[in-house]
Coordinates of C-alpha atoms in Angstrom, one line a residue:
Chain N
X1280 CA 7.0 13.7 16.1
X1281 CA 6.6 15.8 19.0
X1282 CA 10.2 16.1 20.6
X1283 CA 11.1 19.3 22.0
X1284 CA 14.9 19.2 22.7
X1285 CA 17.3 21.2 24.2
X1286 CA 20.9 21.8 23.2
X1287 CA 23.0 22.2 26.6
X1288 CA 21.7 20.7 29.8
X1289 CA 23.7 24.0 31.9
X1290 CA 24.2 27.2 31.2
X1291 CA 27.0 28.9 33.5
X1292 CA 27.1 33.2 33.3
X1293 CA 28.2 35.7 35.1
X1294 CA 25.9 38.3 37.0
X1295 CA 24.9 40.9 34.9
X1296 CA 25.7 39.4 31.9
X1297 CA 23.0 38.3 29.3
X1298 CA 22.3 34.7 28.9
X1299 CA 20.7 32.7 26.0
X1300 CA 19.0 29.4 26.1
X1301 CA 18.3 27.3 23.0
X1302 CA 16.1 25.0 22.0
X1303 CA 14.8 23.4 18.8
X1304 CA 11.7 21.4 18.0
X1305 CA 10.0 19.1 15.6
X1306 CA 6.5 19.6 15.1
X1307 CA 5.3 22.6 12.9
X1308 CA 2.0 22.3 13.7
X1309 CA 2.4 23.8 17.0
X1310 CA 0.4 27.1 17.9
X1311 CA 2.2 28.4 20.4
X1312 CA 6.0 28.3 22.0
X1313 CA 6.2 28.8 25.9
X1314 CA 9.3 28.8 27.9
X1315 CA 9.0 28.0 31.6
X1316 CA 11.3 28.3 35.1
X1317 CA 11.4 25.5 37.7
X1318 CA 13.0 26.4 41.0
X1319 CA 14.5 24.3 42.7
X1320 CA 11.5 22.1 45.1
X1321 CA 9.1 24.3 43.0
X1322 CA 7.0 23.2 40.0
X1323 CA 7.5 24.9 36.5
X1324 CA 6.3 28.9 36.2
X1325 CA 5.0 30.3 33.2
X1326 CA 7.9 33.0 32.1
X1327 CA 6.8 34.2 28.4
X1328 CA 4.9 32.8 25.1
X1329 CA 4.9 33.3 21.3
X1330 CA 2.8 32.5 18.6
X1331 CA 3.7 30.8 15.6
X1332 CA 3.4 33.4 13.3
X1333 CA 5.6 35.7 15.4
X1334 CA 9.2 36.2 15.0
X1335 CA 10.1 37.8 18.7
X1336 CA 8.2 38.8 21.6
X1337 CA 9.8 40.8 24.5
X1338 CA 8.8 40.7 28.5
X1339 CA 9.8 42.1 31.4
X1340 CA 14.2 41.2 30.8
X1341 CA 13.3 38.8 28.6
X1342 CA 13.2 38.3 25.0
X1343 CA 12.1 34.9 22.8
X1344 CA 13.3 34.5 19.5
X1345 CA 11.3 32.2 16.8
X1346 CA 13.1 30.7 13.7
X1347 CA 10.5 28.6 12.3
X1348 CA 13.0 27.8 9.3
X1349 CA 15.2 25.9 11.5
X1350 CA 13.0 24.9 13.9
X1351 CA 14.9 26.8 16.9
X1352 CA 13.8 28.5 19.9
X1353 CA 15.6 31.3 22.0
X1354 CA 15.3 33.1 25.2
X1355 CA 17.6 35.6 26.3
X1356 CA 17.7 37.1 29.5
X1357 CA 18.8 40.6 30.1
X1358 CA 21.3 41.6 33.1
X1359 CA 20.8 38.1 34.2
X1360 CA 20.4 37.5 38.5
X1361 CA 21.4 35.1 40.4
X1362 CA 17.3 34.7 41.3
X1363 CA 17.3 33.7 37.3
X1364 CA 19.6 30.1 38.5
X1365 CA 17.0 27.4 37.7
X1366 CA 16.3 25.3 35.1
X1367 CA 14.2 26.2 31.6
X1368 CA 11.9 24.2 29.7
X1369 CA 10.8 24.8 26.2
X1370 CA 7.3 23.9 25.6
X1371 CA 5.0 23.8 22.7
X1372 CA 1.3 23.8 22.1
X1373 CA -0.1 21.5 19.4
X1374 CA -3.0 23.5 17.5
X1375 CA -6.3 21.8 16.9
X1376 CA -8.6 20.5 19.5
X1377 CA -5.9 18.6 21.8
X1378 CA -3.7 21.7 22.5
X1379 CA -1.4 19.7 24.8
X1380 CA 1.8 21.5 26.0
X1381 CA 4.5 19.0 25.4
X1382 CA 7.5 20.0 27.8
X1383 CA 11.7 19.3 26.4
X1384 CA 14.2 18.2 28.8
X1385 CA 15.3 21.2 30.1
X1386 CA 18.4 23.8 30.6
X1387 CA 20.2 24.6 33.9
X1388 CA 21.5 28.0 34.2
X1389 CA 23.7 28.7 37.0
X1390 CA 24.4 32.5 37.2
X1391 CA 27.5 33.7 39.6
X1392 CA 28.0 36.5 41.2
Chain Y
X1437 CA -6.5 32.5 45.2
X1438 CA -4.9 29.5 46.0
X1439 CA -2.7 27.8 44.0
X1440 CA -2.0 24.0 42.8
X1441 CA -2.6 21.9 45.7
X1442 CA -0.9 18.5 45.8
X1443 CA -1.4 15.5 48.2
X1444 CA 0.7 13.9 49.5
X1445 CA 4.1 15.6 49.1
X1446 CA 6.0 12.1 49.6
X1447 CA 5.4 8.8 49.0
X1448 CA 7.1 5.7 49.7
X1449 CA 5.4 2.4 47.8
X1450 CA 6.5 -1.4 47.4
X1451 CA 6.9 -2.6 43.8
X1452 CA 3.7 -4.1 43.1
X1453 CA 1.4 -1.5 44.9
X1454 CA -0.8 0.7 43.7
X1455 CA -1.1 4.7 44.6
X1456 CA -3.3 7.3 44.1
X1457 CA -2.1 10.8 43.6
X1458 CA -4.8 14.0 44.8
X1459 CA -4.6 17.2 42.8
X1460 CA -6.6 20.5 43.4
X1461 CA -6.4 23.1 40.9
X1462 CA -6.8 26.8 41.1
X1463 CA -10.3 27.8 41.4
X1464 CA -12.1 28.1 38.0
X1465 CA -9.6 26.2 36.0
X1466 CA -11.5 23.4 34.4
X1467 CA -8.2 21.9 32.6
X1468 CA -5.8 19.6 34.5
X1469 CA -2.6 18.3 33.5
X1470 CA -0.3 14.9 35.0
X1471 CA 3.6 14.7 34.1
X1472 CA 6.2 13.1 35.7
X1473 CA 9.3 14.5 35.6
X1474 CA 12.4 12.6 36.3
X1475 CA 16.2 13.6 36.0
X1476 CA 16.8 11.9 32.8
X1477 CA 13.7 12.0 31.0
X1478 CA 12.4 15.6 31.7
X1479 CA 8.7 16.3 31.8
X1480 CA 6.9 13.5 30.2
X1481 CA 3.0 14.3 29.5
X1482 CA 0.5 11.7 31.2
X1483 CA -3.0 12.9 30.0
X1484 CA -4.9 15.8 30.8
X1485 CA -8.6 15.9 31.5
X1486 CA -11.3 18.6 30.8
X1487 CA -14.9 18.9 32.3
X1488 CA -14.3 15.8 33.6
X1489 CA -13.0 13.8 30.0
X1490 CA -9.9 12.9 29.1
X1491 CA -8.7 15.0 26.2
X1492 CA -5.4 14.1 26.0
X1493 CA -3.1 10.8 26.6
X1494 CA 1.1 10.6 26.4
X1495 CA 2.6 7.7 26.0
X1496 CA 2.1 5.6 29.1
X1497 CA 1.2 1.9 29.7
X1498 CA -2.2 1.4 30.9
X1499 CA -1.1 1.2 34.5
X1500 CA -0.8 4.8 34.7
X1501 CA -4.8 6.3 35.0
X1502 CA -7.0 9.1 35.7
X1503 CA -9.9 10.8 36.3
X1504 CA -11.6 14.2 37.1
X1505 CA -14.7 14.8 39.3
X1506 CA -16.7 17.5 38.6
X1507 CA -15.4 20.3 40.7
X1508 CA -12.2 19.8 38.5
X1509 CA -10.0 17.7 41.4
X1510 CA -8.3 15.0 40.1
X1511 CA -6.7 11.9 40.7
X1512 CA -4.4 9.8 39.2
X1513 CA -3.4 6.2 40.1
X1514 CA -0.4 4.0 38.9
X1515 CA -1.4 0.7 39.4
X1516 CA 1.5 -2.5 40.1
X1517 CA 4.2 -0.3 40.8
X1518 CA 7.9 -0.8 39.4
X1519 CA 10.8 0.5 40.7
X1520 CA 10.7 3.0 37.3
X1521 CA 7.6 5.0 38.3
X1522 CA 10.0 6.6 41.2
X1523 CA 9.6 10.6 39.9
X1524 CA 8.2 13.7 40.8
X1525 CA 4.7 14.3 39.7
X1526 CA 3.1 17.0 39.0
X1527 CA -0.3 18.1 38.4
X1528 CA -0.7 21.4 36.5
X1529 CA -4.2 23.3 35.6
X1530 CA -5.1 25.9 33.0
X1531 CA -8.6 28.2 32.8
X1532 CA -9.4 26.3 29.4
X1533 CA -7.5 24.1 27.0
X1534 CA -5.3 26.4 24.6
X1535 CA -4.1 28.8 27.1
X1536 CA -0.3 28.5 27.4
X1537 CA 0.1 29.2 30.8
X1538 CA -0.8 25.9 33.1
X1539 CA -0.1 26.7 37.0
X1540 CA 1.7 23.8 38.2
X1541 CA 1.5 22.2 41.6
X1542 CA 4.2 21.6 43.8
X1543 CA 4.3 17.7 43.1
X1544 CA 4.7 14.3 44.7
X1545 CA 7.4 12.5 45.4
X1546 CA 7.0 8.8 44.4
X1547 CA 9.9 6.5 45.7
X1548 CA 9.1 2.9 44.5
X1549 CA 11.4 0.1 46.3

């Protein structure tokens, strides 16, 4: 199947603190892994991508983590903001010709101050 | 460089009309990308077309259509409306199929009543 899920629809933190937004999928033919940030009235923005045979891949405050074993997903976010509050979609890229990215349902994190 | 252009921002249609959605990617992207998002369902994939071919399809009823002209612009039309195909839609565009990071518009509004 194709399903990219997400574990909790919102994530509440604290300023400052680190967060970490899960997700697992279903299809291990996918090439690539991409999480993206939709503000609210905004469409979705690219944040960070892996590859499939990578484990971890670190950005600018952010980190994704790969578990192909499982079938799991991670991004953390350092120091989180309150600029981070949106919501975060999962995505993955089938390999092959088609290469469609196939969006989950999404995470809401709500960060205080 | 301009971004994702949608038209129109907001739409109100009767159940049984058609509509026609308007999206202008960002120069030099030949690859556009339909999804409609809605609060329950997330961001469902509705096809995405490349040098003016469709290339890929998600699971939609035949109602739902599109095409691409040759400066890359494209439309999509949803054809005897139900009150269902209320969402946001959004229209997203990548250089070339396989890169992970599609630029997404800002979307329509469809309210079907």
């Amino acid at each position: 199947g194709e399903s990219v899920g997400l574990h909790l629809p919102t994530l509440s933190v604290q300023e400052g603190d680190n967060s970490i937004i899960n997700c697992a999928y279903s299809n291990s033919a996918s090439d690539y892994f991409i999480w993206y940030k939709q503000e609210s009235g905004k469409g979705p923005q690219f944040i960070i991508d892996i590859r499939s045979n990578m484990d971890k891949r670190q950005g600018q405050r952010v980190t994704v983590l790969l578990n192909k074993t499982v079938k799991h997903l991670s991004l953390q976010i350092a120091a989180t903001q309150p600029g981070d509050s949106a919501v975060y979609f999962c995505a993955e890229m089938e390999g092959g010709g088609f290469q469609k990215l196939v969006f989950g349902t999404g995470t809401r994190l709500l960060v205080s101050p | 460089k301009a971004g994702v252009t949608q038209t129109p921002r907001y739409l109100i249609k009767t159940r049984g009309q058609q509509v026609t959605l308007s999206c202008s990617p960002i120069s030099g992207h030949r690859s556009v990308s339909w999804y409609q998002q809605t609060p329950g369902q997330g961001l469902q994939f509705l096809f995405e077309y490349f040098s003016e071919t469709q290339r890929n399809k998600g699971n939609f009823p035949g109602r739902f259509s599109g095409r691409q002209f040759s400066n890359s612009r494209s439309e999509m039309n949803v054809s005897t409306l139900e009150l269902g195909d209320s969402a946001l839609y959004l229209c997203a565009s990548r250089i070339n199929l396989g890169n992970t990071e599609a630029f997404f518009g800002q979307g329509t509004r469809l309210t079907v009543v």
